[in-house]
Amino acid sequence: MTLAFAAPDSAAIPLHLLDEGEVPDWIEAQSAPIRAWAKAQGFSGAIGQVLTCPGDEGIALAAVGYGSARSRARGRFHLAAGAARLPTGIYALTCTLENDLVEVEALGWLLAQYRFDTYKDQSAMGAALIAPEGIDAARIEKIANGEALSRTLINTPASDMGPPDLEAAARDVAAEFGASIKVTTGEDLLAQNYPLIHTVGRAADSEARLIDITWGEDGPRLTLVGKGVCFDTGGLNLKPGASMALMKKDMGGAAAVLGLAHMIMATGMPVQLRVLIPAVENSVSGNAFRPGDILTARKGLTVEINNTDAEGRLVLADALALADEDQPDLIISMATLPGAARVAVGPDLAPFYVDDGDLASAVEQAAAVQADPVWRMPFHSPYEAMIEPGIADLDNAPKGGFAGSITAALFLRRFVTETPNYMHFDIYGWQPSDAPARPKGGVAQGTRALLAALPEMLGL
Ligand code: BES
Ligand code: ZN
Ligand code: ZN
């Protein structure tokens, strides 16, 4: 599905987005019948409250509550909260907000139109919005469609989103923007020295693979790496049923970087972009890798497997080592890594790690403007000892689980030694219940913040 604004229409219904404080004066300024109607309806401007006023031709005008500063702080995409309840029609937004706030609300409207309808028709939102004036509507549509791509990739179950399907999706994205794509599959992974990707994926029927997209001739070099575990059973350290239920989303990092790459290419950011996705299924079979195995990674480091369920850091290790070999200006990885991150910050905040304080602030500031919340976590070097088991260079699952998100990030950082800057996002990738502009299901995190922050981060 394509998310887009409606074409300009002279018969559009005026739609007022009103702060609670503006409502009394606004009501007084209306004609007598509308004033009486708004009062009779008890319209107060609370977030998501919708008012539609009748006229000779149907709806004469509509209003959506924008709440108060205090109530807005409890959520985001306030126009979207009401948009879903507006009757079918074409609406033209009127409000007193600054342009960057209008952009966020307009984006929220588009994102509220997203439906995962591959397997069942879903009721479409009947209300359509004409692109508000003064904002870059084409850019917002590109952002919304990158996000929709991430959502659909995550929502599609492993039966239709195994490693070959993820490869097909990556090929579609590459083809859309004339990017190059190379995929290394199955036994070739061993021949070309991606031992960890091969080992994690070897018990599955679908062969493991490493997807490598490149795009752009000039500009700073940016490499995105996304965890593409198309289903995570936990391997021989099998997950209990309840923990396995949602593991189709364990390619959420891959979905996020593909969505971000889509935004970068669609908006024509002047960078040399590379996207690396190790795509595997962490499955169970007689040839599955075992707890206690010691593997040698592409980088030469040995890794003791203490839990086959800590597989994401293994496949990312080989992909990060490859990313590091050509020393781009910046490497960013994204992954649904340890449950520890979810315990620490919940599903709504995307924890991220980076050593450089300026890069961290660029992301934090962009996140606030884009309504894409992130939280900086520390690469706390004193915990390096926790990932050193003694009989190998690294331990993939330190016992005790102290600082589980930090130790996973430290593990990944060991594979980036030649590149000046490395940033890692530990995302949840799933919206647990319906929220404005975020229907229950797959969701990208950090991508909109990164799109906005990248020009500053890369010195563009
Ligand atoms: N894919 C999971 C992490 C996960 C779990 C993400 C739930 C989102 C929701 C990852 O591969 C995993 O299983 N991690 C283990 C790590 C542990 C064995 C060190 C975990 O979190 O239990
Ligand atoms: Zn796992
Ligand atoms: Zn996993």
CSV table of C-alpha atoms and ligand atoms in Angstrom, one decimal:
chain,number,residue,atom,x,y,z
A,1,MET,CA,0.0,0.0,0.0
A,2,THR,CA,1.1,3.5,-0.7
A,3,LEU,CA,0.6,6.2,1.9
A,4,ALA,CA,-0.2,9.6,0.3
A,5,PHE,CA,-1.9,12.9,0.8
A,6,ALA,CA,-5.1,13.7,-1.1
A,7,ALA,CA,-4.9,16.0,-4.1
A,8,PRO,CA,-6.0,19.6,-3.5
A,9,ASP,CA,-9.8,19.8,-3.6
A,10,SER,CA,-11.9,23.0,-3.4
A,11,ALA,CA,-14.7,21.1,-1.8
A,12,ALA,CA,-12.5,19.9,1.1
A,13,ILE,CA,-13.9,20.0,4.6
A,14,PRO,CA,-12.0,22.5,6.8
A,15,LEU,CA,-10.4,20.6,9.7
A,16,HIS,CA,-9.3,22.6,12.8
A,17,LEU,CA,-6.7,21.1,15.1
A,18,LEU,CA,-7.3,22.9,18.4
A,19,ASP,CA,-5.4,23.2,21.6
A,20,GLU,CA,-7.7,23.0,24.7
A,21,GLY,CA,-6.8,26.6,25.4
A,22,GLU,CA,-8.0,27.8,22.0
A,23,VAL,CA,-11.3,26.1,22.1
A,24,PRO,CA,-13.5,28.6,24.0
A,25,ASP,CA,-12.5,31.5,21.7
A,26,TRP,CA,-12.8,29.3,18.6
A,27,ILE,CA,-16.4,28.3,19.6
A,28,GLU,CA,-17.4,31.9,20.2
A,29,ALA,CA,-16.1,32.9,16.8
A,30,GLN,CA,-18.3,30.3,15.0
A,31,SER,CA,-21.8,31.0,13.5
A,32,ALA,CA,-24.7,30.6,16.0
A,33,PRO,CA,-25.8,27.1,14.9
A,34,ILE,CA,-22.2,25.7,14.9
A,35,ARG,CA,-21.5,27.4,18.3
A,36,ALA,CA,-24.6,25.8,19.7
A,37,TRP,CA,-23.7,22.4,18.2
A,38,ALA,CA,-20.1,22.5,19.5
A,39,LYS,CA,-21.4,23.3,23.0
A,40,ALA,CA,-24.1,20.7,22.8
A,41,GLN,CA,-21.4,18.1,21.8
A,42,GLY,CA,-19.2,19.1,24.8
A,43,PHE,CA,-16.2,19.7,22.5
A,44,SER,CA,-13.3,20.6,24.8
A,45,GLY,CA,-10.3,19.9,22.6
A,46,ALA,CA,-9.1,16.9,24.5
A,47,ILE,CA,-6.7,14.8,22.5
A,48,GLY,CA,-8.5,12.7,19.9
A,49,GLN,CA,-11.9,14.3,20.5
A,50,VAL,CA,-13.6,14.9,17.2
A,51,LEU,CA,-16.3,17.4,16.3
A,52,THR,CA,-18.1,17.4,13.0
A,53,CYS,CA,-20.6,20.2,12.3
A,54,PRO,CA,-23.4,19.7,9.8
A,55,GLY,CA,-23.9,22.1,6.8
A,56,ASP,CA,-26.2,22.2,3.8
A,57,GLU,CA,-23.8,19.9,1.8
A,58,GLY,CA,-22.9,17.4,4.5
A,59,ILE,CA,-20.1,18.3,7.0
A,60,ALA,CA,-19.5,22.0,7.0
A,61,LEU,CA,-16.4,21.8,9.2
A,62,ALA,CA,-14.6,19.5,11.6
A,63,ALA,CA,-12.3,19.9,14.6
A,64,VAL,CA,-9.9,17.5,16.3
A,65,GLY,CA,-8.7,18.1,19.9
A,66,TYR,CA,-4.9,18.8,20.3
A,67,GLY,CA,-5.2,18.6,24.1
A,68,SER,CA,-2.9,20.5,26.4
A,69,ALA,CA,0.9,20.5,26.8
A,70,ARG,CA,0.5,18.1,29.7
A,71,SER,CA,-1.7,15.6,27.9
A,72,ARG,CA,0.4,15.8,24.7
A,73,ALA,CA,3.5,14.7,26.7
A,74,ARG,CA,1.8,11.4,27.3
A,75,GLY,CA,1.7,10.4,23.6
A,76,ARG,CA,2.4,11.5,20.1
A,77,PHE,CA,0.6,11.9,16.8
A,78,HIS,CA,-2.4,13.7,18.3
A,79,LEU,CA,-4.1,14.5,15.0
A,80,ALA,CA,-3.9,10.8,14.1
A,81,ALA,CA,-5.7,10.1,17.4
A,82,GLY,CA,-8.8,11.9,15.9
A,83,ALA,CA,-8.2,11.2,12.2
A,84,ALA,CA,-9.2,7.6,12.6
A,85,ARG,CA,-12.6,8.7,13.9
A,86,LEU,CA,-13.4,11.2,11.2
A,87,PRO,CA,-16.1,10.4,8.7
A,88,THR,CA,-15.1,9.6,5.1
A,89,GLY,CA,-14.2,12.7,3.3
A,90,ILE,CA,-11.3,15.0,2.2
A,91,TYR,CA,-10.1,17.4,4.8
A,92,ALA,CA,-8.0,20.5,4.7
A,93,LEU,CA,-6.0,21.2,7.9
A,94,THR,CA,-6.2,24.6,9.6
A,95,CYS,CA,-4.1,25.2,12.8
A,96,THR,CA,-1.8,27.6,14.5
A,97,LEU,CA,1.1,25.1,15.0
A,98,GLU,CA,4.8,25.7,13.9
A,99,ASN,CA,5.7,24.0,10.7
A,100,ASP,CA,7.8,21.2,12.3
A,101,LEU,CA,4.8,20.3,14.5
A,102,VAL,CA,2.5,20.3,11.5
A,103,GLU,CA,4.9,18.0,9.7
A,104,VAL,CA,4.8,15.5,12.6
A,105,GLU,CA,1.0,15.6,12.7
A,106,ALA,CA,0.7,15.2,9.0
A,107,LEU,CA,3.1,12.3,9.1
A,108,GLY,CA,1.0,10.8,11.9
A,109,TRP,CA,-2.1,11.0,9.7
A,110,LEU,CA,-0.3,9.1,6.9
A,111,LEU,CA,1.0,6.5,9.3
A,112,ALA,CA,-2.5,6.1,10.7
A,113,GLN,CA,-3.6,4.9,7.3
A,114,TYR,CA,-1.2,2.0,7.4
A,115,ARG,CA,-3.0,-1.4,7.3
A,116,PHE,CA,-1.4,-4.9,7.2
A,117,ASP,CA,-3.9,-6.3,4.7
A,118,THR,CA,-1.9,-9.1,3.0
A,119,TYR,CA,-4.0,-11.9,4.5
A,120,LYS,CA,-7.3,-10.2,5.2
A,121,ASP,CA,-9.1,-7.1,4.0
A,122,GLN,CA,-8.9,-4.4,6.7
A,123,SER,CA,-11.2,-1.5,7.0
A,124,ALA,CA,-9.5,1.5,5.4
A,125,MET,CA,-9.5,4.9,6.9
A,126,GLY,CA,-12.1,6.9,5.0
A,127,ALA,CA,-10.7,10.3,5.8
A,128,ALA,CA,-8.0,11.7,3.6
A,129,LEU,CA,-5.9,14.8,4.2
A,130,ILE,CA,-4.8,17.4,1.7
A,131,ALA,CA,-1.1,18.1,2.2
A,132,PRO,CA,-0.9,21.1,4.6
A,133,GLU,CA,0.8,24.2,3.2
A,134,GLY,CA,4.3,25.1,4.2
A,135,ILE,CA,5.5,21.6,4.7
A,136,ASP,CA,7.6,19.3,2.5
A,137,ALA,CA,4.7,16.9,1.7
A,138,ALA,CA,6.7,14.8,-0.7
A,139,ARG,CA,9.4,14.1,1.9
A,140,ILE,CA,6.8,13.1,4.5
A,141,GLU,CA,5.2,10.7,2.1
A,142,LYS,CA,8.6,9.1,1.5
A,143,ILE,CA,9.2,8.8,5.3
A,144,ALA,CA,5.7,7.2,5.8
A,145,ASN,CA,6.3,4.7,3.0
A,146,GLY,CA,9.7,3.7,4.4
A,147,GLU,CA,8.0,3.1,7.7
A,148,ALA,CA,5.2,1.2,6.1
A,149,LEU,CA,7.8,-1.1,4.4
A,150,SER,CA,9.4,-1.9,7.8
A,151,ARG,CA,6.0,-2.6,9.3
A,152,THR,CA,4.9,-5.0,6.6
A,153,LEU,CA,8.3,-6.9,6.6
A,154,ILE,CA,7.9,-7.4,10.4
A,155,ASN,CA,4.2,-8.3,10.3
A,156,THR,CA,4.6,-10.9,7.6
A,157,PRO,CA,5.0,-14.2,9.3
A,158,ALA,CA,8.0,-16.5,8.9
A,159,SER,CA,6.0,-18.8,6.6
A,160,ASP,CA,6.2,-16.0,4.0
A,161,MET,CA,9.2,-14.0,5.4
A,162,GLY,CA,12.0,-16.6,5.6
A,163,PRO,CA,15.5,-15.8,4.4
A,164,PRO,CA,14.7,-16.1,0.7
A,165,ASP,CA,11.7,-13.8,1.1
A,166,LEU,CA,13.7,-11.2,3.0
A,167,GLU,CA,16.2,-11.5,0.1
A,168,ALA,CA,13.4,-10.9,-2.4
A,169,ALA,CA,12.2,-7.9,-0.4
A,170,ALA,CA,15.8,-6.5,-0.4
A,171,ARG,CA,16.0,-7.1,-4.1
A,172,ASP,CA,12.8,-5.1,-4.6
A,173,VAL,CA,14.1,-2.2,-2.6
A,174,ALA,CA,17.4,-2.2,-4.6
A,175,ALA,CA,15.6,-2.4,-7.9
A,176,GLU,CA,13.3,0.5,-7.0
A,177,PHE,CA,16.3,2.8,-6.6
A,178,GLY,CA,18.8,1.2,-9.1
A,179,ALA,CA,21.0,0.0,-6.2
A,180,SER,CA,23.4,-2.9,-6.6
A,181,ILE,CA,22.8,-6.1,-4.6
A,182,LYS,CA,24.9,-9.1,-3.9
A,183,VAL,CA,23.8,-12.1,-1.9
A,184,THR,CA,26.0,-14.9,-0.5
A,185,THR,CA,24.0,-18.0,0.3
A,186,GLY,CA,24.4,-21.4,2.0
A,187,GLU,CA,27.8,-23.1,1.7
A,188,ASP,CA,29.2,-20.1,0.0
A,189,LEU,CA,29.0,-18.4,3.4
A,190,LEU,CA,31.7,-20.8,4.6
A,191,ALA,CA,33.8,-20.5,1.4
A,192,GLN,CA,33.7,-16.7,1.8
A,193,ASN,CA,34.4,-16.7,5.5
A,194,TYR,CA,31.1,-15.9,7.2
A,195,PRO,CA,31.3,-18.8,9.7
A,196,LEU,CA,28.9,-17.4,12.3
A,197,ILE,CA,26.1,-16.6,9.9
A,198,HIS,CA,26.4,-20.1,8.4
A,199,THR,CA,26.5,-21.8,11.8
A,200,VAL,CA,23.5,-20.0,13.2
A,201,GLY,CA,21.4,-20.7,10.1
A,202,ARG,CA,22.5,-24.2,9.2
A,203,ALA,CA,19.7,-26.1,11.0
A,204,ALA,CA,17.0,-24.4,9.0
A,205,ASP,CA,15.5,-25.6,5.7
A,206,SER,CA,16.0,-22.2,4.1
A,207,GLU,CA,19.6,-21.5,3.6
A,208,ALA,CA,21.2,-18.6,5.5
A,209,ARG,CA,22.5,-15.7,3.5
A,210,LEU,CA,24.2,-12.3,3.6
A,211,ILE,CA,22.5,-9.6,1.7
A,212,ASP,CA,24.7,-6.7,0.6
A,213,ILE,CA,23.2,-3.6,-1.1
A,214,THR,CA,25.2,-0.6,-2.3
A,215,TRP,CA,23.9,2.7,-3.6
A,216,GLY,CA,25.3,6.2,-4.3
A,217,GLU,CA,28.5,7.3,-6.0
A,218,ASP,CA,29.6,10.3,-3.9
A,219,GLY,CA,29.5,11.6,-0.4
A,220,PRO,CA,30.3,10.2,3.0
A,221,ARG,CA,30.1,6.4,3.4
A,222,LEU,CA,27.4,5.0,5.6
A,223,THR,CA,26.9,1.3,6.3
A,224,LEU,CA,23.7,0.0,7.9
A,225,VAL,CA,23.6,-3.5,9.4
A,226,GLY,CA,20.3,-5.2,10.4
A,227,LYS,CA,19.6,-8.4,12.3
A,228,GLY,CA,17.6,-10.6,9.9
A,229,VAL,CA,16.7,-13.6,12.1
A,230,CYS,CA,13.5,-14.5,10.3
A,231,PHE,CA,12.4,-16.7,13.1
A,232,ASP,CA,14.1,-17.2,16.5
A,233,THR,CA,13.2,-20.5,18.1
A,234,GLY,CA,16.2,-20.1,20.4
A,235,GLY,CA,17.8,-23.1,18.8
A,236,LEU,CA,18.7,-26.0,21.1
A,237,ASN,CA,18.2,-23.6,24.0
A,238,LEU,CA,14.7,-23.6,22.8
A,239,LYS,CA,12.5,-20.7,23.8
A,240,PRO,CA,9.3,-21.6,25.9
A,241,GLY,CA,6.1,-21.1,23.9
A,242,ALA,CA,5.2,-17.7,25.3
A,243,SER,CA,8.7,-16.3,24.5
A,244,MET,CA,8.7,-17.7,21.0
A,245,ALA,CA,5.2,-16.4,20.0
A,246,LEU,CA,6.4,-13.1,18.5
A,247,MET,CA,9.7,-14.2,17.1
A,248,LYS,CA,8.7,-13.5,13.5
A,249,LYS,CA,9.7,-10.0,14.4
A,250,ASP,CA,13.3,-11.0,15.1
A,251,MET,CA,14.2,-9.6,11.6
A,252,GLY,CA,13.0,-6.2,13.0
A,253,GLY,CA,16.6,-4.8,12.7
A,254,ALA,CA,16.7,-5.8,9.0
A,255,ALA,CA,13.2,-4.3,8.4
A,256,ALA,CA,14.3,-1.1,10.1
A,257,VAL,CA,17.5,-0.7,8.1
A,258,LEU,CA,15.6,-1.5,4.8
A,259,GLY,CA,13.0,1.1,5.7
A,260,LEU,CA,15.7,3.6,6.6
A,261,ALA,CA,17.6,2.8,3.3
A,262,HIS,CA,14.3,3.3,1.4
A,263,MET,CA,13.9,6.7,3.0
A,264,ILE,CA,17.6,7.6,2.3
A,265,MET,CA,17.4,6.6,-1.4
A,266,ALA,CA,13.9,8.0,-1.9
A,267,THR,CA,14.9,11.4,-0.6
A,268,GLY,CA,18.2,11.3,-2.5
A,269,MET,CA,20.6,11.8,0.4
A,270,PRO,CA,24.0,12.4,-1.0
A,271,VAL,CA,25.8,9.5,0.7
A,272,GLN,CA,27.4,6.2,-0.4
A,273,LEU,CA,25.1,3.8,1.3
A,274,ARG,CA,25.7,0.1,2.1
A,275,VAL,CA,23.1,-2.2,3.7
A,276,LEU,CA,24.2,-5.5,5.1
A,277,ILE,CA,21.6,-8.0,6.3
A,278,PRO,CA,22.5,-11.5,7.6
A,279,ALA,CA,19.3,-13.4,7.0
A,280,VAL,CA,18.8,-16.7,8.8
A,281,GLU,CA,16.4,-18.8,10.7
A,282,ASN,CA,17.5,-19.9,14.2
A,283,SER,CA,16.1,-23.4,14.0
A,284,VAL,CA,16.4,-26.8,15.7
A,285,SER,CA,17.7,-29.9,14.0
A,286,GLY,CA,20.4,-32.6,14.4
A,287,ASN,CA,22.9,-30.3,12.9
A,288,ALA,CA,22.1,-27.3,15.0
A,289,PHE,CA,24.9,-25.5,16.7
A,290,ARG,CA,25.2,-26.4,20.4
A,291,PRO,CA,25.9,-24.8,23.8
A,292,GLY,CA,29.6,-25.1,24.5
A,293,ASP,CA,30.6,-25.0,20.9
A,294,ILE,CA,33.5,-22.6,20.2
A,295,LEU,CA,33.3,-20.9,16.8
A,296,THR,CA,35.9,-18.7,15.0
A,297,ALA,CA,34.3,-15.5,13.6
A,298,ARG,CA,35.2,-13.8,10.4
A,299,LYS,CA,37.3,-11.4,12.3
A,300,GLY,CA,39.4,-14.2,13.8
A,301,LEU,CA,37.9,-13.9,17.3
A,302,THR,CA,36.8,-17.1,19.0
A,303,VAL,CA,33.3,-17.2,20.5
A,304,GLU,CA,32.1,-19.7,23.1
A,305,ILE,CA,28.4,-20.4,22.7
A,306,ASN,CA,26.8,-20.4,26.1
A,307,ASN,CA,23.3,-20.0,24.8
A,308,THR,CA,22.1,-20.7,21.2
A,309,ASP,CA,19.4,-18.1,21.8
A,310,ALA,CA,21.9,-15.3,21.8
A,311,GLU,CA,22.2,-15.7,18.0
A,312,GLY,CA,21.6,-12.2,16.8
A,313,ARG,CA,25.0,-10.9,18.0
A,314,LEU,CA,26.7,-13.9,16.2
A,315,VAL,CA,25.2,-13.2,12.8
A,316,LEU,CA,25.8,-9.5,13.3
A,317,ALA,CA,29.4,-10.1,14.2
A,318,ASP,CA,30.3,-11.4,10.8
A,319,ALA,CA,28.3,-8.7,9.0
A,320,LEU,CA,29.9,-6.0,11.2
A,321,ALA,CA,33.4,-7.4,10.5
A,322,LEU,CA,32.7,-7.1,6.8
A,323,ALA,CA,31.2,-3.6,7.2
A,324,ASP,CA,34.4,-2.6,9.1
A,325,GLU,CA,36.7,-3.9,6.4
A,326,ASP,CA,36.1,-1.0,4.1
A,327,GLN,CA,36.2,1.6,6.9
A,328,PRO,CA,33.1,3.7,6.1
A,329,ASP,CA,32.6,7.0,8.0
A,330,LEU,CA,29.8,5.5,10.1
A,331,ILE,CA,28.4,2.1,10.8
A,332,ILE,CA,24.9,1.8,12.3
A,333,SER,CA,23.5,-1.6,13.4
A,334,MET,CA,19.9,-2.3,14.4
A,335,ALA,CA,18.7,-5.4,16.1
A,336,THR,CA,16.0,-6.9,18.2
A,337,LEU,CA,18.7,-8.2,20.5
A,338,PRO,CA,18.2,-9.1,24.2
A,339,GLY,CA,15.0,-9.1,26.1
A,340,ALA,CA,17.0,-7.1,28.7
A,341,ALA,CA,16.5,-3.9,26.6
A,342,ARG,CA,12.8,-4.4,26.7
A,343,VAL,CA,12.8,-4.9,30.4
A,344,ALA,CA,14.9,-1.7,30.9
A,345,VAL,CA,13.0,0.8,28.7
A,346,GLY,CA,9.8,-1.0,27.4
A,347,PRO,CA,8.6,-1.2,23.9
A,348,ASP,CA,8.3,2.6,23.1
A,349,LEU,CA,11.9,3.8,23.5
A,350,ALA,CA,14.7,2.7,21.3
A,351,PRO,CA,18.0,2.3,23.3
A,352,PHE,CA,21.1,3.2,21.4
A,353,TYR,CA,24.8,3.1,21.9
A,354,VAL,CA,27.5,5.3,20.5
A,355,ASP,CA,30.9,6.5,22.0
A,356,ASP,CA,30.8,9.9,20.4
A,357,GLY,CA,28.8,12.5,22.4
A,358,ASP,CA,28.1,14.7,19.4
A,359,LEU,CA,26.6,11.9,17.4
A,360,ALA,CA,24.5,11.0,20.4
A,361,SER,CA,23.1,14.5,20.7
A,362,ALA,CA,22.4,14.7,17.0
A,363,VAL,CA,20.2,11.6,17.3
A,364,GLU,CA,18.6,12.7,20.6
A,365,GLN,CA,17.7,16.1,19.2
A,366,ALA,CA,16.3,14.7,15.9
A,367,ALA,CA,14.4,12.1,17.9
A,368,ALA,CA,12.6,14.8,19.9
A,369,VAL,CA,11.6,16.7,16.7
A,370,GLN,CA,10.5,13.6,14.8
A,371,ALA,CA,8.5,12.1,17.6
A,372,ASP,CA,10.7,9.0,17.4
A,373,PRO,CA,11.9,8.5,21.0
A,374,VAL,CA,15.3,7.1,21.7
A,375,TRP,CA,17.4,6.6,24.8
A,376,ARG,CA,21.2,6.6,25.0
A,377,MET,CA,22.8,3.7,26.8
A,378,PRO,CA,26.5,3.4,27.7
A,379,PHE,CA,29.1,1.3,26.1
A,380,HIS,CA,30.4,0.7,29.6
A,381,SER,CA,33.9,-0.7,29.0
A,382,PRO,CA,34.4,-2.0,32.6
A,383,TYR,CA,31.8,-4.7,31.6
A,384,GLU,CA,34.0,-6.0,28.8
A,385,ALA,CA,35.3,-8.6,31.3
A,386,MET,CA,31.7,-10.1,31.5
A,387,ILE,CA,31.9,-11.1,27.8
A,388,GLU,CA,35.3,-12.8,28.2
A,389,PRO,CA,34.8,-16.5,29.2
A,390,GLY,CA,38.4,-17.5,29.6
A,391,ILE,CA,38.6,-20.4,27.2
A,392,ALA,CA,37.7,-18.3,24.1
A,393,ASP,CA,38.0,-14.6,23.2
A,394,LEU,CA,34.2,-14.0,23.7
A,395,ASP,CA,31.2,-15.4,25.4
A,396,ASN,CA,27.9,-14.9,23.5
A,397,ALA,CA,25.7,-15.1,26.6
A,398,PRO,CA,27.3,-14.1,29.9
A,399,LYS,CA,25.9,-15.9,32.9
A,400,GLY,CA,23.7,-14.0,35.3
A,401,GLY,CA,22.5,-11.7,32.7
A,402,PHE,CA,23.7,-8.5,34.4
A,403,ALA,CA,23.5,-5.5,32.0
A,404,GLY,CA,22.3,-7.8,29.2
A,405,SER,CA,21.7,-5.0,26.8
A,406,ILE,CA,25.1,-3.4,27.4
A,407,THR,CA,27.0,-6.7,27.2
A,408,ALA,CA,25.3,-7.5,23.8
A,409,ALA,CA,26.3,-4.0,22.6
A,410,LEU,CA,29.9,-4.5,23.9
A,411,PHE,CA,30.1,-7.8,22.1
A,412,LEU,CA,29.1,-6.1,18.8
A,413,ARG,CA,31.6,-3.3,19.3
A,414,ARG,CA,34.4,-5.9,19.4
A,415,PHE,CA,33.8,-6.4,15.6
A,416,VAL,CA,34.2,-2.7,14.7
A,417,THR,CA,37.8,-1.8,15.1
A,418,GLU,CA,38.8,0.1,12.0
A,419,THR,CA,35.8,2.5,11.5
A,420,PRO,CA,35.8,5.9,13.2
A,421,ASN,CA,32.2,5.8,14.4
A,422,TYR,CA,29.9,3.0,15.4
A,423,MET,CA,26.3,3.3,16.6
A,424,HIS,CA,24.0,0.4,17.7
A,425,PHE,CA,20.2,0.5,18.1
A,426,ASP,CA,18.6,-2.2,20.2
A,427,ILE,CA,15.0,-2.0,19.1
A,428,TYR,CA,11.8,-3.9,20.1
A,429,GLY,CA,10.2,-3.5,16.7
A,430,TRP,CA,6.7,-4.2,17.9
A,431,GLN,CA,3.7,-2.0,19.0
A,432,PRO,CA,1.9,-4.1,21.6
A,433,SER,CA,-1.5,-2.4,21.3
A,434,ASP,CA,-3.1,0.1,19.0
A,435,ALA,CA,-1.8,3.7,19.5
A,436,PRO,CA,-2.2,6.8,17.3
A,437,ALA,CA,-0.4,6.2,14.0
A,438,ARG,CA,0.9,2.9,15.3
A,439,PRO,CA,-1.5,0.1,14.9
A,440,LYS,CA,-0.7,-3.1,16.9
A,441,GLY,CA,2.1,-4.9,15.1
A,442,GLY,CA,5.4,-4.3,13.6
A,443,VAL,CA,6.9,-0.8,13.9
A,444,ALA,CA,10.3,0.7,13.1
A,445,GLN,CA,12.1,2.6,15.8
A,446,GLY,CA,14.9,5.2,15.4
A,447,THR,CA,14.7,5.3,11.6
A,448,ARG,CA,13.0,8.7,11.4
A,449,ALA,CA,15.3,10.2,14.0
A,450,LEU,CA,18.3,8.8,12.0
A,451,LEU,CA,17.1,10.1,8.7
A,452,ALA,CA,16.8,13.6,10.2
A,453,ALA,CA,20.1,13.3,12.1
A,454,LEU,CA,22.3,11.8,9.4
A,455,PRO,CA,23.1,15.0,7.5
A,456,GLU,CA,24.6,16.5,10.7
A,457,MET,CA,26.2,13.2,11.7
A,458,LEU,CA,27.9,12.8,8.3
A,459,GLY,CA,28.8,16.5,7.9
A,460,LEU,CA,26.5,17.0,4.9
B,1,BES,N1,15.5,-12.3,19.7
B,1,BES,C1,15.8,-12.4,21.1
B,1,BES,C2,15.6,-11.1,21.8
B,1,BES,C3,14.2,-10.7,22.0
B,1,BES,C4,13.3,-11.3,22.9
B,1,BES,C5,13.8,-9.5,21.4
B,1,BES,C6,12.1,-10.8,23.1
B,1,BES,C7,12.6,-9.0,21.6
B,1,BES,C8,11.7,-9.7,22.5
B,1,BES,C9,17.3,-12.7,21.2
B,1,BES,O1,17.8,-13.5,20.2
B,1,BES,C10,17.4,-13.5,22.5
B,1,BES,O2,16.8,-14.6,22.5
B,1,BES,N2,18.1,-13.0,23.4
B,1,BES,C11,18.3,-13.7,24.7
B,1,BES,C12,19.7,-13.5,25.1
B,1,BES,C13,20.2,-14.3,26.2
B,1,BES,C14,20.2,-15.8,25.9
B,1,BES,C15,21.6,-13.8,26.5
B,1,BES,C16,17.4,-13.2,25.7
B,1,BES,O3,17.1,-12.0,25.7
B,1,BES,O4,16.9,-13.9,26.5
B,2,ZN,ZN,17.5,-15.6,20.4
B,3,ZN,ZN,16.9,-13.3,18.3
